[in-house]
Amino acid sequence: LSLSISIHSQPALWRVFSYCLPGLPRPTIRYSGPPEKDFFFIIDEINRGNVSKIFGELITLIEESKRISAMGVENQGMKVKLPYNGEEFGVPDNVYILGTMNTADRSLVQLDAALRRRFRFIEMMPKPELLSAENKNDNKTGVDLEKLLTAINERICALIDREHQIGHSYFMKVESLKDLRETFQYEIIPLLQEYFYEDYENIDRVL
């Protein structure tokens, strides 16, 4: 595995990489002047692991008031000394961490209060309007997909809770009745079976 990164925050950004992914080969780092860009770590389903243990000392360092300056301003923020190589490590103020969470899956680890304080939370609910005739003109099913998804989710909210609603993405590629049948057969119905633990009476109420 080779890695080449063009960064503006000197070795600081690489240290974030190496801290999160021990053993990753050191990249060829090209410096290109002032930090004119922001950098993002996108972590899908961030709560699938023990987030507090995964982040470790980063829990403190990612606080806004603890960030070091990407511009090289001295005595700003906080640094720690890494135990395995003795280098000083801090998180630059132009590095952002974005994480997605599936709050409907109760088997996943919930974020503790200390970690929650370091993130802003944006709820992303299903958007049936994206399936409307105005937004999805490839729908040849003869079925109003927007109303269909809205009705299904209203029933799921009544029978379980709002966090188990079905996302609009299931229907975004539906163009024909065949697509719609396969979406229900292979995706929607198996999901409802999991939601209702094979309780077909409630599955029937949703459908």
Coordinates of N, CA, C and O in Angstrom, one line a residue, residues 77-149:
G77 N -3.7 25.6 21.3 CA -4.2 24.2 21.4 C -3.4 23.3 22.4 O -2.7 23.8 23.2
M78 N -3.6 22.0 22.2 CA -3.0 21.1 23.1 C -2.3 19.9 22.3 O -2.8 19.5 21.3
K79 N -1.2 19.5 22.8 CA -0.5 18.3 22.2 C -0.2 17.3 23.3 O -0.1 17.6 24.4
V80 N -0.2 16.0 22.8 CA 0.2 15.0 23.7 C 1.4 14.2 23.1 O 1.7 14.3 21.9
K81 N 2.1 13.5 23.9 CA 3.3 12.8 23.5 C 2.9 11.3 23.2 O 2.4 10.7 24.1
L82 N 3.1 10.9 22.0 CA 2.6 9.5 21.7 C 3.6 8.5 22.3 O 4.8 8.6 22.3
P83 N 3.0 7.5 23.0 CA 3.8 6.5 23.7 C 4.7 5.7 22.9 O 5.7 5.2 23.3
Y84 N 4.3 5.4 21.6 CA 5.1 4.4 20.9 C 6.2 5.0 20.1 O 7.1 4.3 19.6
N85 N 6.2 6.4 19.9 CA 7.4 7.0 19.2 C 7.9 8.3 19.8 O 8.9 8.8 19.4
G86 N 7.2 8.7 20.9 CA 7.6 9.9 21.6 C 7.4 11.2 20.9 O 7.7 12.3 21.4
E87 N 6.7 11.2 19.7 CA 6.4 12.4 19.0 C 5.2 13.2 19.6 O 4.3 12.6 20.2
E88 N 5.3 14.5 19.5 CA 4.1 15.3 19.9 C 3.0 15.2 18.9 O 3.3 15.2 17.7
F89 N 1.8 15.2 19.4 CA 0.7 15.0 18.4 C -0.5 15.9 18.8 O -0.8 16.1 20.0
G90 N -1.0 16.6 17.8 CA -2.2 17.4 18.1 C -3.1 17.4 16.8 O -2.7 16.9 15.8
V91 N -4.3 17.8 17.0 CA -5.3 17.8 15.8 C -5.4 19.2 15.3 O -5.8 20.1 16.0
P92 N -5.1 19.5 14.0 CA -5.2 20.8 13.5 C -6.6 21.3 13.4 O -7.5 20.5 13.3
D93 N -6.7 22.7 13.4 CA -8.1 23.2 13.4 C -8.7 23.2 12.0 O -9.9 23.7 11.9
N94 N -8.1 22.7 11.0 CA -8.7 22.6 9.7 C -9.0 21.1 9.4 O -9.2 20.8 8.2
V95 N -9.0 20.3 10.4 CA -9.4 18.9 10.2 C -10.7 18.6 10.9 O -10.9 19.0 12.1
Y96 N -11.7 18.0 10.2 CA -13.0 17.8 10.7 C -13.3 16.3 10.6 O -12.9 15.6 9.7
I97 N -14.1 15.8 11.6 CA -14.4 14.4 11.7 C -16.0 14.3 11.5 O -16.7 14.9 12.3
L98 N -16.4 13.6 10.4 CA -17.8 13.4 10.2 C -18.1 11.9 10.4 O -17.4 11.1 9.8
G99 N -19.1 11.6 11.2 CA -19.5 10.2 11.4 C -21.0 10.0 11.1 O -21.8 10.9 11.5
T100 N -21.3 8.9 10.6 CA -22.7 8.5 10.4 C -23.1 7.5 11.5 O -22.2 6.7 11.9
M101 N -24.3 7.5 11.9 CA -24.8 6.6 12.9 C -26.2 6.0 12.5 O -27.0 6.7 11.9
N102 N -26.3 4.7 12.7 CA -27.6 4.0 12.5 C -28.3 3.9 13.9 O -28.0 3.0 14.6
T103 N -29.1 4.9 14.2 CA -29.7 4.9 15.6 C -30.7 3.8 15.8 O -31.2 3.6 16.9
A104 N -31.2 3.2 14.7 CA -32.3 2.2 14.8 C -31.7 0.9 15.2 O -32.4 0.1 15.8
D105 N -30.4 0.7 15.0 CA -29.8 -0.6 15.4 C -29.3 -0.6 16.9 O -28.3 0.0 17.2
R106 N -30.1 -1.2 17.7 CA -29.9 -1.1 19.2 C -28.7 -2.0 19.6 O -28.2 -1.9 20.7
S107 N -28.2 -2.8 18.6 CA -27.0 -3.7 19.0 C -25.7 -2.9 18.9 O -24.7 -3.3 19.4
L108 N -25.8 -1.7 18.3 CA -24.6 -0.9 18.2 C -24.3 -0.1 19.5 O -25.2 0.2 20.3
V109 N -23.1 0.3 19.7 CA -22.6 1.0 20.9 C -23.1 2.4 20.8 O -23.0 3.1 19.8
Q110 N -23.7 2.9 21.9 CA -24.2 4.2 22.0 C -23.1 5.1 22.4 O -22.2 4.8 23.2
L111 N -23.1 6.4 21.9 CA -22.0 7.3 22.3 C -22.2 7.8 23.7 O -23.3 8.1 24.1
D112 N -21.1 7.9 24.5 CA -21.3 8.3 25.9 C -21.3 9.9 25.9 O -21.1 10.5 24.8
A113 N -21.7 10.4 27.0 CA -21.9 11.9 27.1 C -20.6 12.7 26.8 O -20.7 13.7 26.2
A114 N -19.5 12.2 27.2 CA -18.2 12.9 27.0 C -18.0 13.1 25.5 O -17.5 14.1 25.0
L115 N -18.3 12.0 24.7 CA -18.0 12.1 23.3 C -19.1 12.9 22.6 O -18.8 13.6 21.6
R116 N -20.3 12.8 23.0 CA -21.4 13.6 22.4 C -21.1 15.1 22.5 O -21.5 15.8 21.6
R117 N -20.5 15.5 23.6 CA -20.2 17.0 23.7 C -19.3 17.5 22.7 O -19.2 18.7 22.4
R118 N -18.5 16.6 22.0 CA -17.5 17.0 21.1 C -18.0 17.0 19.6 O -17.3 17.2 18.7
F119 N -19.3 16.6 19.4 CA -19.9 16.5 18.1 C -21.2 17.3 18.0 O -21.9 17.5 19.1
R120 N -21.5 17.8 16.9 CA -22.8 18.3 16.6 C -23.6 17.2 15.9 O -23.1 16.5 15.1
F121 N -24.9 17.1 16.2 CA -25.7 16.0 15.7 C -26.8 16.6 14.7 O -27.5 17.5 15.0
I122 N -26.8 16.0 13.5 CA -27.8 16.4 12.5 C -28.6 15.2 12.1 O -28.1 14.2 11.6
E123 N -29.9 15.3 12.4 CA -30.8 14.1 12.1 C -31.1 14.1 10.6 O -31.4 15.1 10.0
M124 N -30.9 12.9 10.0 CA -31.2 12.7 8.6 C -32.4 11.7 8.5 O -32.2 10.5 8.5
M125 N -33.6 12.3 8.3 CA -34.8 11.4 8.2 C -35.1 11.2 6.7 O -34.6 11.9 5.8
P126 N -35.9 10.1 6.4 CA -36.3 9.9 5.0 C -36.9 11.1 4.4 O -37.6 11.9 5.0
K127 N -36.7 11.2 3.1 CA -37.3 12.3 2.3 C -38.2 11.8 1.2 O -37.7 11.7 0.0
P128 N -39.4 11.5 1.5 CA -40.3 10.9 0.4 C -40.5 11.8 -0.8 O -40.7 11.4 -1.9
E129 N -40.3 13.1 -0.5 CA -40.5 14.1 -1.6 C -39.5 13.9 -2.8 O -39.8 14.3 -3.9
L130 N -38.4 13.2 -2.5 CA -37.4 13.0 -3.5 C -38.0 11.9 -4.5 O -37.4 11.7 -5.6
L131 N -39.0 11.2 -4.1 CA -39.6 10.2 -5.0 C -40.8 10.8 -5.8 O -41.5 10.0 -6.5
S132 N -41.1 12.0 -5.6 CA -42.3 12.6 -6.3 C -42.0 12.6 -7.8 O -40.9 12.5 -8.3
A133 N -43.1 12.8 -8.6 CA -43.0 12.8 -10.0 C -42.1 14.0 -10.5 O -41.4 13.8 -11.5
E134 N -42.1 15.1 -9.8 CA -41.2 16.2 -10.2 C -39.8 15.9 -10.0 O -38.9 16.3 -10.8
N135 N -39.4 15.1 -9.0 CA -38.0 14.8 -8.7 C -37.5 13.5 -9.3 O -36.3 13.3 -9.5
K136 N -38.5 12.6 -9.6 CA -38.1 11.3 -10.1 C -38.9 11.0 -11.4 O -40.0 10.4 -11.3
N137 N -38.5 11.4 -12.5 CA -39.3 11.3 -13.7 C -39.1 10.0 -14.5 O -39.6 9.8 -15.6
D138 N -38.3 9.0 -13.9 CA -38.1 7.7 -14.5 C -39.0 6.7 -13.9 O -38.9 5.5 -14.2
N139 N -40.0 7.1 -13.1 CA -40.9 6.2 -12.5 C -42.0 5.7 -13.5 O -42.9 6.5 -13.9
K140 N -41.9 4.5 -13.9 CA -42.9 4.0 -14.9 C -43.8 2.9 -14.3 O -44.4 2.1 -15.0
T141 N -43.9 2.9 -12.9 CA -44.6 1.9 -12.2 C -46.1 2.1 -12.2 O -46.9 1.2 -12.0
G142 N -46.5 3.4 -12.4 CA -47.9 3.8 -12.2 C -48.3 3.9 -10.7 O -49.4 4.1 -10.3
V143 N -47.3 3.8 -9.8 CA -47.5 3.9 -8.4 C -46.8 5.2 -7.9 O -45.7 5.5 -8.3
D144 N -47.6 5.9 -7.0 CA -47.0 7.1 -6.4 C -46.0 6.7 -5.3 O -46.5 6.4 -4.2
L145 N -44.8 6.6 -5.6 CA -43.8 6.2 -4.6 C -43.7 7.1 -3.4 O -43.4 6.6 -2.3
E146 N -43.9 8.3 -3.6 CA -43.8 9.3 -2.5 C -44.9 8.9 -1.5 O -44.6 8.8 -0.2
K147 N -46.1 8.7 -1.9 CA -47.2 8.4 -1.0 C -47.1 7.0 -0.4 O -47.4 6.7 0.7
L148 N -46.5 6.1 -1.2 CA -46.3 4.7 -0.7 C -45.3 4.7 0.4 O -45.6 4.1 1.5
L149 N -44.2 5.4 0.3 CA -43.2 5.4 1.4 C -43.7 6.2 2.6 O -43.5 5.7 3.7

